[in-house]
XYZ file of C-alpha atoms in Angstrom:
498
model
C -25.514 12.108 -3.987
C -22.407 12.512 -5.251
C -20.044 15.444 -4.575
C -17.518 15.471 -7.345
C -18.071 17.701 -10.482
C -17.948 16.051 -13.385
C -14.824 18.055 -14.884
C -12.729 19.634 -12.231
C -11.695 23.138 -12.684
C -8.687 24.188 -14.829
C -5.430 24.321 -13.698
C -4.776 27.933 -12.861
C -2.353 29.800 -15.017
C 0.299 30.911 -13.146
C -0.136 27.513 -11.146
C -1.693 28.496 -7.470
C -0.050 26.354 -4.562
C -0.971 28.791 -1.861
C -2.680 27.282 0.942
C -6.249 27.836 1.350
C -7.351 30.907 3.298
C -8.175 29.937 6.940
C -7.711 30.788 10.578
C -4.968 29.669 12.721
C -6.271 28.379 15.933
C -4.622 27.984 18.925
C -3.573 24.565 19.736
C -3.547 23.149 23.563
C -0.336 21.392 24.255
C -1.403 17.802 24.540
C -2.778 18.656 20.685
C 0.637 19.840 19.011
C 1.796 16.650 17.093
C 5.713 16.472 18.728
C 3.779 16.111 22.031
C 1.733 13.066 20.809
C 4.603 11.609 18.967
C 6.914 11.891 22.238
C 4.287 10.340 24.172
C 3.701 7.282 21.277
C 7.228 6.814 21.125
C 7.740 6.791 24.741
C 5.207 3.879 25.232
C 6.626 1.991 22.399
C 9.956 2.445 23.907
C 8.927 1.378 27.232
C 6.948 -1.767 26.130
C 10.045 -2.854 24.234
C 12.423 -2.974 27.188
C 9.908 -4.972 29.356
C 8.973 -7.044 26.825
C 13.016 -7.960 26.255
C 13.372 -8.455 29.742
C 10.784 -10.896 30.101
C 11.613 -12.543 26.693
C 15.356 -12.623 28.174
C 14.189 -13.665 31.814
C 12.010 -16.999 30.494
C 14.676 -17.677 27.797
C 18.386 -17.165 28.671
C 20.547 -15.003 27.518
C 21.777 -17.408 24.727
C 18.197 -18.746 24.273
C 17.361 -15.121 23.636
C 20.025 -14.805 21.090
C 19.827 -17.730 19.091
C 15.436 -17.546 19.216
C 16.337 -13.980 17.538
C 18.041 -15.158 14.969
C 16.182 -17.529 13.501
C 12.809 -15.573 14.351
C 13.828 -12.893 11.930
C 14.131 -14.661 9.210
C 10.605 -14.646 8.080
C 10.118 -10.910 8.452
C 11.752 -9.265 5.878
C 9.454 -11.839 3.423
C 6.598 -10.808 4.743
C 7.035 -6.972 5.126
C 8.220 -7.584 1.295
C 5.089 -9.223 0.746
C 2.791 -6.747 2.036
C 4.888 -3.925 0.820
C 4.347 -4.908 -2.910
C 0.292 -5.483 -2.466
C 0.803 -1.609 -1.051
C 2.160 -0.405 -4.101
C -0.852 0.665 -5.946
C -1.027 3.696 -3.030
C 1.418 3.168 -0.714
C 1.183 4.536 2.843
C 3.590 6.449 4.718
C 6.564 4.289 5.997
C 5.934 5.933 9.445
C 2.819 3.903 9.820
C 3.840 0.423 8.604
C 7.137 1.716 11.541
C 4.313 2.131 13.984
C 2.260 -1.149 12.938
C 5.563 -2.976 13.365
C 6.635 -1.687 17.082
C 2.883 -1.769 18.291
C 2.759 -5.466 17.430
C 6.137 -6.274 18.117
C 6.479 -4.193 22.092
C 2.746 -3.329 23.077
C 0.503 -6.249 21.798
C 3.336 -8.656 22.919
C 3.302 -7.080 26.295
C -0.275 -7.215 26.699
C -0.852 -10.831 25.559
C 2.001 -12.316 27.857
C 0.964 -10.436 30.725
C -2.688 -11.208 30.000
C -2.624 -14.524 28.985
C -0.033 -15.221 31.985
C -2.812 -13.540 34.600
C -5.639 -15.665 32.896
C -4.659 -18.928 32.921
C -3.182 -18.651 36.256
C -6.401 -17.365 37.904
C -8.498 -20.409 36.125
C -5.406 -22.759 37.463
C -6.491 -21.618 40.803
C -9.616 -21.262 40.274
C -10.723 -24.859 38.730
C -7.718 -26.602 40.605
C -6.616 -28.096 36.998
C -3.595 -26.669 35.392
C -3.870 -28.899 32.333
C -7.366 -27.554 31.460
C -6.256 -24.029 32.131
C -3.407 -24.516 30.061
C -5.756 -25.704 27.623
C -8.812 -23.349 27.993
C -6.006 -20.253 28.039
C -4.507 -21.720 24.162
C -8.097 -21.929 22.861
C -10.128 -19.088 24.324
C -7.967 -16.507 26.138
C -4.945 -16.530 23.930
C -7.127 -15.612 20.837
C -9.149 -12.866 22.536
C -6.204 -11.032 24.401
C -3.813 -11.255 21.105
C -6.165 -10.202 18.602
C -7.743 -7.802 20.517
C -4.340 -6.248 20.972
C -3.226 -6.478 17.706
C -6.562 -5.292 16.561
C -5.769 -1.782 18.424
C -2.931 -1.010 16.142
C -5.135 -1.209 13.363
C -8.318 1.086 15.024
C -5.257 3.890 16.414
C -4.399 4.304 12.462
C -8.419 4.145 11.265
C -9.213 6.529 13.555
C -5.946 9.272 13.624
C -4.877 8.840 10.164
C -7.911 8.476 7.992
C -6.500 10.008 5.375
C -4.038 7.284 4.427
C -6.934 4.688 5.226
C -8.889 4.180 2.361
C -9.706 0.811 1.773
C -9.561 -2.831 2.099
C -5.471 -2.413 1.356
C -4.748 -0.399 3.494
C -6.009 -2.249 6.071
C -4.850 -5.157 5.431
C -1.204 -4.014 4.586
C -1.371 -2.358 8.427
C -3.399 -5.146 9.904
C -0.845 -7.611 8.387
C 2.347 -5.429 9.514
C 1.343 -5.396 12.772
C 0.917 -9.383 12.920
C 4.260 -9.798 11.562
C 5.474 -7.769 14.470
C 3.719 -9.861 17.161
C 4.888 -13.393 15.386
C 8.606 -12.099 15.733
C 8.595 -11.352 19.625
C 6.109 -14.541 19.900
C 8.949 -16.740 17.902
C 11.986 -15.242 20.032
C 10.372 -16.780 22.820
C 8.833 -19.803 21.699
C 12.568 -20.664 19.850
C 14.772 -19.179 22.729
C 12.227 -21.875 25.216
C 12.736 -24.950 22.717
C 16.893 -24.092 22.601
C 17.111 -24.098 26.685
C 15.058 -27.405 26.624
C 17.314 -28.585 24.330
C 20.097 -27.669 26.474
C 18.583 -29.367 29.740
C 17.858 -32.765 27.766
C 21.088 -32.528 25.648
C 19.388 -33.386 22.130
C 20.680 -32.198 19.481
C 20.037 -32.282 15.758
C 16.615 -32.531 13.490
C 15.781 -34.524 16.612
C 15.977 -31.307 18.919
C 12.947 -29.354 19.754
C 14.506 -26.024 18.693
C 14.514 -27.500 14.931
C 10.673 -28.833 15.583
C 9.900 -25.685 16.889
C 11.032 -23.694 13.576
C 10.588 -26.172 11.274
C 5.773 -25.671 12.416
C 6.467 -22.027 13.562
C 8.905 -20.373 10.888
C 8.713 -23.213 7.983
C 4.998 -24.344 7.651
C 3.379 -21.619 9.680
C 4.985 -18.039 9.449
C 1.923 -16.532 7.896
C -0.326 -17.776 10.986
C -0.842 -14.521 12.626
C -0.729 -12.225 10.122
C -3.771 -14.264 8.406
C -5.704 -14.388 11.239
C -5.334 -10.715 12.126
C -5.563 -9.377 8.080
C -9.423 -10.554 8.688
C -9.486 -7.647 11.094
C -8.018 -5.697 8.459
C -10.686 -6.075 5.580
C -13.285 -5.374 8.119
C -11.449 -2.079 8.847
C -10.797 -1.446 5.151
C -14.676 -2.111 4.115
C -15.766 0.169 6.608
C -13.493 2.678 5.077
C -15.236 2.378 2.040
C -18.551 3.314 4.041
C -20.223 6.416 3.040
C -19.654 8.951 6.203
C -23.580 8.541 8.190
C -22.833 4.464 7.463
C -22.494 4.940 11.468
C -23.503 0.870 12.600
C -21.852 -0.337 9.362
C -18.621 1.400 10.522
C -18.573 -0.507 14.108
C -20.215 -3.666 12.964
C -17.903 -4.633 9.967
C -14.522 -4.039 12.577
C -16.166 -6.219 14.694
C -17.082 -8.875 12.717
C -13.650 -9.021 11.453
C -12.357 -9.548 14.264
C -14.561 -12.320 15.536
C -13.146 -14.298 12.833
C -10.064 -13.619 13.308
C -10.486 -14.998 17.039
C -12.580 -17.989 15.645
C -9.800 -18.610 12.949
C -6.844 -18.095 15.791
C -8.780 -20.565 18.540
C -9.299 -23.193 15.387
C -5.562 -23.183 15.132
C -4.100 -23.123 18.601
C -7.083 -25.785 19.674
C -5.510 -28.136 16.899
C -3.143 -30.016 18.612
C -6.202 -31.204 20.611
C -8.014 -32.494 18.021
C -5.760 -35.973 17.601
C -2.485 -37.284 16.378
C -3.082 -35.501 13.238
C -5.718 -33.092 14.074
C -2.853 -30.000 13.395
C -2.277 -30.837 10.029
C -6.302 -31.655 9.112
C -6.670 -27.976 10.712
C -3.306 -26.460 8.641
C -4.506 -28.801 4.952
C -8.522 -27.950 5.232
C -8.566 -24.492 7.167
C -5.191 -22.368 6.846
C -4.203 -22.882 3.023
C -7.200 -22.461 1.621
C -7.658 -19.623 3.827
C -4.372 -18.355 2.455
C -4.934 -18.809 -1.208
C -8.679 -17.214 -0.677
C -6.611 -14.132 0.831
C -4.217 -13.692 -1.309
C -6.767 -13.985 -4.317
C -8.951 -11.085 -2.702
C -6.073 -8.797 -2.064
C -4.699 -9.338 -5.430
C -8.378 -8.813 -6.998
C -8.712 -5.404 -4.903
C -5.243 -4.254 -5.935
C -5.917 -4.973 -10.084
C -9.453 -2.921 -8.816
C -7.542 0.032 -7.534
C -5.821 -0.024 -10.959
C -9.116 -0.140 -12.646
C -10.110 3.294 -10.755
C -7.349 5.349 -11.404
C -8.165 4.256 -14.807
C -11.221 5.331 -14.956
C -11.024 8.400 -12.380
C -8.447 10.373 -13.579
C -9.476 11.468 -17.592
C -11.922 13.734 -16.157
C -8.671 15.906 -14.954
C -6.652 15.164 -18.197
C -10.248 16.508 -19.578
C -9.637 19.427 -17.178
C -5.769 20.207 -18.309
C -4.856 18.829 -14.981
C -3.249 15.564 -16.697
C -2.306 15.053 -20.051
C -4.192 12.286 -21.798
C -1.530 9.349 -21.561
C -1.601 9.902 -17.618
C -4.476 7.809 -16.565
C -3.227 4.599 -18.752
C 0.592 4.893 -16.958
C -0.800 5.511 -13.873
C -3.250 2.684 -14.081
C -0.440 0.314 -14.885
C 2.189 -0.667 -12.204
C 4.655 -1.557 -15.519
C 4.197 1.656 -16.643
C 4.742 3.379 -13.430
C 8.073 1.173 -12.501
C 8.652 2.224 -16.163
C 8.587 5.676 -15.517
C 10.346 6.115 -12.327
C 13.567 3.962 -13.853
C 13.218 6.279 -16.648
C 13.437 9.827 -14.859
C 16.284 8.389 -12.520
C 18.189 7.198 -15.096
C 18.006 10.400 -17.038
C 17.841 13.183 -14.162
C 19.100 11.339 -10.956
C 17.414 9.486 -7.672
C 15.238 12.705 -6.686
C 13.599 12.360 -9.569
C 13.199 9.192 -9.040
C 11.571 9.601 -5.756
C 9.502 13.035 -6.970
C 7.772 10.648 -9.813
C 6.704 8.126 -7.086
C 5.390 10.671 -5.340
C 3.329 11.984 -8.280
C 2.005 8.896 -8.780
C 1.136 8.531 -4.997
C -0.805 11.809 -5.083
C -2.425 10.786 -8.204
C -3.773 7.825 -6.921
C -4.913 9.159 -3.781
C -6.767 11.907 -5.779
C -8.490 8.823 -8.246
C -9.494 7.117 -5.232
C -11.102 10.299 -3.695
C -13.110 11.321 -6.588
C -14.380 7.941 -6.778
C -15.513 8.120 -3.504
C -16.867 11.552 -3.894
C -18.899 10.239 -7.422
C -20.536 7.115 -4.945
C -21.432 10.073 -2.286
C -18.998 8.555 0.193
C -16.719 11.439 0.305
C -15.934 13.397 3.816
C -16.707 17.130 4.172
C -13.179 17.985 3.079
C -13.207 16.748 0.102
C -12.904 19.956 -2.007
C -9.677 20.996 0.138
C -8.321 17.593 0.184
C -9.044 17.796 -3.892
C -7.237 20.927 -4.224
C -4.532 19.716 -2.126
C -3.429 16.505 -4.005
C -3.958 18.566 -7.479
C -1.585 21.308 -6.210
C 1.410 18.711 -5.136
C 0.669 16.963 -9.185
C 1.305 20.358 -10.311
C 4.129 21.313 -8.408
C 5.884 18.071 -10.007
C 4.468 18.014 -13.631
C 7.662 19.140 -15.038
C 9.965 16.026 -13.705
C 7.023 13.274 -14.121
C 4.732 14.141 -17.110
C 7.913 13.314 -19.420
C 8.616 10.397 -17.570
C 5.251 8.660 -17.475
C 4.315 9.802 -21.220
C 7.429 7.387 -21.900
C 6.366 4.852 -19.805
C 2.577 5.034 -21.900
C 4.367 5.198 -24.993
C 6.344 2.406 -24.645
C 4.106 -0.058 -22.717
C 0.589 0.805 -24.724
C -0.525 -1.590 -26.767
C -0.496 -0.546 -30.290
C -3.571 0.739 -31.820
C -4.876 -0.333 -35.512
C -4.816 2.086 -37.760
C -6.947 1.460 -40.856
C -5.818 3.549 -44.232
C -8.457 5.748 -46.027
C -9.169 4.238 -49.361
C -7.329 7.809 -51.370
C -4.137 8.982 -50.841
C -3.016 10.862 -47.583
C -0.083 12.681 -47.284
C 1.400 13.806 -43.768
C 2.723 12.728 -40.287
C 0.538 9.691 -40.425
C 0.615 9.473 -44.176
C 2.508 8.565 -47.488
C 4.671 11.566 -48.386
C 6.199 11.777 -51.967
C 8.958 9.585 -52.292
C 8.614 8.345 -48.687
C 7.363 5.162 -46.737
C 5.159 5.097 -43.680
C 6.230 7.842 -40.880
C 5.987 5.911 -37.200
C 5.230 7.849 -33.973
C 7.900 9.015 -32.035
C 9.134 6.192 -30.166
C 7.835 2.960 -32.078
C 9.046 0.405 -34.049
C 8.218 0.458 -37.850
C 5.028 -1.157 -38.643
C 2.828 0.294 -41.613
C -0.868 -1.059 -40.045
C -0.059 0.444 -36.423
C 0.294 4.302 -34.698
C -1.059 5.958 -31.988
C -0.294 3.910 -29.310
C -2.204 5.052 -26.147
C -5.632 3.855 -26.752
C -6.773 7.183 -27.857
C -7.207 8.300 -31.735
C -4.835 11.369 -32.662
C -5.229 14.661 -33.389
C -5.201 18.271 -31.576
C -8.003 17.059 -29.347
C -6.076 14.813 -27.424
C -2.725 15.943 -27.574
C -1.664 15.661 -31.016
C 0.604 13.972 -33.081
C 2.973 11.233 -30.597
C 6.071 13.113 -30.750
C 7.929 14.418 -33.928
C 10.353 11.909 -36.071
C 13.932 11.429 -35.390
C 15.769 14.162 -36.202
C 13.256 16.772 -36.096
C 13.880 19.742 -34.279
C 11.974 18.617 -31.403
C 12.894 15.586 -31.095
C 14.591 14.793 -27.521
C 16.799 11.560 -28.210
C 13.673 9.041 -26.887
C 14.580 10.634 -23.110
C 11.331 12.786 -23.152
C 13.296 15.794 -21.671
C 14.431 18.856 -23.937
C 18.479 17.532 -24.795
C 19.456 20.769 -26.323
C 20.868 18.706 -29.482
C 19.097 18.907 -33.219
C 18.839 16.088 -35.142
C 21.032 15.782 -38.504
C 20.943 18.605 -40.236
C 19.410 20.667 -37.794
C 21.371 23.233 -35.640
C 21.480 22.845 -31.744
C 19.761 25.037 -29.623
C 16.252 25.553 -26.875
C 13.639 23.033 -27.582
C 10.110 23.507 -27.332
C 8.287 22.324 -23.849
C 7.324 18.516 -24.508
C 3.966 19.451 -23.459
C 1.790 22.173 -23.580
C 0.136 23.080 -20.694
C -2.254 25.255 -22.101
C-alpha cells in the first residue's frame, strides 16, 4: 500500500526550513562520523602503502613507473563513462572517492595476498605448480577478486542507503570500484611484462610490455568493471525491493555476484581453451556482454527520466514546482540548458546551486515513486520534507533558469484558431499580426510551448512580449531595464509563488 499522498502539502508561506522537532541523543564515540571516517581513511591509507610496496617489490622501481603510466590511461575514460550514466541523480563524489581507493588499495591487497596464499598451498598440496597456476586463474582468482570488490559495493548499500536507489547507482559504484582494481592489477601486470622485457632485451611491437597493453589496456580495459557491474544490478534491484522483501534483498546480491565469478573464470580460463580460444571467449561472450550492458544502463537511465516526469506534477500541483519543472527536469538537455544558463547570467554558484536543485528534485521523484509502489522506508515523510525544503531554499536562482531551459527546448504545441475573431495575448489585435510567447520564434499555427494548454490554471500566459514592462531581456531574471518606451525601474517576481 502505498504511502505517498496523492498531492503533497503546500509550500508553507513564509517558507519553513527548520528542522523537524526531535531529541538529541547521545552518541558513543565509535558512532560520531569523524571517528568512522578516520578509521576508513586509515585502512585505505594503509592498504595503499602495502599494496605499492609489493607492486614496487615484484616490479622494479622503473617497472613500477613505466606500468603506471600506461595503466592510467584507461581510467579517466571510464570514470567519464560511468560519471555521465550517473547524471540523471548523481551521487556524492565522496563515494565514487571511496569506490575508487577500496578497489584500487583494499581489494588489490586482498586478492594478491589471497590468490598468492591459494595457489601456493594447492602447489604444495597437489605437487603440480602448473595446475595450481591454472586452478588459481580459473577458480580462486574469480572468487577472492570479486568477492573483494563486491564489499565496496555492500559497505555503500548498507551505510549509505540513501544515495542507493537503484540499478544506477549500483552499477556506477560497482563499476568505480572495478576501475580501481584494473589500475593497481595493470601497474603490475605492465611493470612484470617491462622487466621481462628488460631480461630478454626485446624491444618494440615485438616486446611483451606492448602485448601486454595492447589485450589488457587496448582490447580489454572494460574486463573488470563488466564482470563486477553484474554485482552491481543485483545490488541496485534489491534496492528497488519493497522494505520486508527480506530473501529478495540477499538473494538478488548474491546471484549477481555468481555471475560475475562465472563471467570472470570464463575469461581468465580462456587462454586454455586453444590457440584461439581467448578471442572465441572475447567475440561470443565479452562484447555482446558489453553491448547488452550498456543497452540496460542506458534503458534504466531514459527510465529515471521517465519518473521524474511523471513524479513530480503532483508537487507543481501542490505549488511546490511550477508547471514547466517536471518537463526540464525530465530532460538532461534541458537541465545542461539550465545550469549554462544561470552561470552565464549570475556566476558558477549558481551554476552549482541549480545542479543541486535538480539533484534534490530527482531524489524526491524517485522517492515518491517508491512510496506510490509501497516500497518506501519508514522515513519517508522526513526524508520528503527534507528534499522539498533544500528545492525551496533554491527556487529563486533555479526556477528562472530551468523555465528557460523548458521554454526553449519544448517542443512547440499546435494551436488551432477559433473559427470568430479573438483579440488578445494569443490573438489578432487591431492593426496587429500574431503575438508569440515570450521567447519563441514567430510562427502563426504554434504557442504554448511546454506541453500544457495556457491560461491562469497553469501558470498563465508564457512570459509578456518584448518590451513590456516585464519583460527581462530572454535572461529570466528581473534586469531592472523597460523595454522601449517604458521607464526603468523594479520588475515584478517572474513567478508567483502563491
Amino acid at each position: 500500500m502505498a504511502i505517498s499522498t496523492p498531492f503533497p502539502p503546500y509550500p508553507p508561506h513564509p517558507p519553513g526550513g527548520a528542522p523537524e522537532d526531535g531529541v538529541l541523543r547521545h552518541a558513543h564515540w565509535w558512532q560520531r562520523r569523524w571517528v568512522r571516517y578516520g578509521a576508513l581513511i586509515t585502512l585505505l591509507t594503509l592498504s595503499g602503502l602495502v599494496i605499492l610496496a609489493l607492486v614496487r617489490e615484484q616490479t622494479g622501481t622503473e617497472g613500477f613507473l613505466v606500468g603506471l603510466g600506461l595503466a592510467v590511461l584507461p581510467v579517466p575514460l571510464l570514470v567519464a563513462a560511468f560519471r555521465w550514466l550517473d547524471r540523471v541523480e548523481p551521487g556524492p563524489w565522496r563515494n565514487l572517492v571511496f569506490a575508487f581507493a577500496w578497489g584500487a588499495c583494499a581489494a588489490a591487497l586482498i586478492a594478491i595476498v589471497a590468490n598468492s596464499f591459494a595457489t601456493r598451498w594447492i602447489a604444495t598440496a597437489t605437487a603440480d605448480p602448473s595446475s595450481a597456476d591454472t586452478l588459481g586463474a580459473t577458480v580462486i582468482a574469480p572468487i577472492v577478486e570479486e568477492s573483494a570488490k563486491a564489499a565496496a559495493v555492500l559497505l555503500l548499500f548498507l551505510f549509505r542507503r540513501r544515495d542507493f536507489t537503484g540499478i544506477v547507482d549500483g552499477v556506477v559504484i560497482a563499476g568505480i570500484t572495478a576501475t580501481g582494481f584494473a589500475f593497481t592489477e595493470n601497474i603490475l601486470y605492465l611493470g612484470t611484462a617491462f622487466g621481462t622485457d628488460q631480461l630478454t632485451g626485446d624491444t618494440g611491437i615485438a616486446s611483451v610490455t606492448v602485448a601486454t597493453f595492447f589485450v589488457r589496456v587496448i582490447m580489454s580495459p572494460f574486463a573488470h568493471p563488466l564482470f563486477t557491474v553484474l554485482t552491481g544490478i543485483g545490488f541496485g534491484v534489491a534496492a528497488l525491493s519493497g522494505p520486508r522483501q527480506h530473501l529478495r534483498r540477499v538473494l538478488l546480491p548474491l546471484g549477481g555476484l555468481l555471475l560475475a565469478m562465472g563471467m570472470h573464470a570464463l575469461w581468465n580460463g580462456s587462454s586454455t581453451f586453444g590457440e584461439f580460444g581467448f578471442f572465441a571467449v572475447y567475440a561470443a561472450f565479452m562484447l555482446p556482454a558489453l553491448g547488452l550492458l550498456t543497452w540496460l544502463v542506458v534503458w534504466t537511465r531514459q527510465r529515471e527520466l521517465r519518473t521524474v516526469r511523471e513524479e513530480l506534477p503532483a508537487y507543481a500541483a501542490a505549488g511546490w514546482l511550477t508547471p514547466a519543472e517536471p518537463f526540464a527536469l525530465g530532460s538532461m538537455k534541458a537541465r545542461r540548458m539550465a545550469r549554462d544558463h544561470a552561470g552565464r547570467h549570475l556566476g558558477k554558484a549558481a551554476a552549482r546551486e541549480v545542479a543541486r536543485y535538480e539533484a534534490y528534485a530527482t531524489s524526491l521523484a524517485f522517492l515518491r515513486h517508491r512510496g506510490r509502489r509501497g516500497r518506501a522506508n519508514a522515513d519517508f515523510v522526513v526524508r520528503e520534507r527534507e528534499l522539498l525544503n533544500e528545492l525551496w531554499r533554491r527556487k529563486d536562482v533555479a526556477r528562472p533558469a530551468l523555465d528557460h531551459a523548458a521554454r526553449v527546448t519544448a517542443p512547440p504545441v499546435r494551436v488551432v484558431p477559433p473559427p470568430w475573431p479573438v483579440y488578445g495575448v494569443y490573438g489578432y489585435g487591431p492593426g496587429h499580426g500574431p503575438l508569440q510567447p515570450y521567447g519563441q520564434a514567430p510562427d502563426p499555427g504554434y504557442g504554448y510551448g511546454y506541453g500544457y494548454p495556457p491560461g491562469p490554471a497553469y501558470g498563465g500566459p508564457a512570459g509578456p512580449a518584448p518590451g513590456h514592462p516585464t519583460d527581462h531581456g530572454g535572461s529570466g531574471y528581473p534586469t531592472g531595464q523597460g523595454g522601449p518606451g517604458h521607464p526603468a525601474g523594479p520588475r515584478p517576481r517572474p513567478y508567483p509563488y502563491h
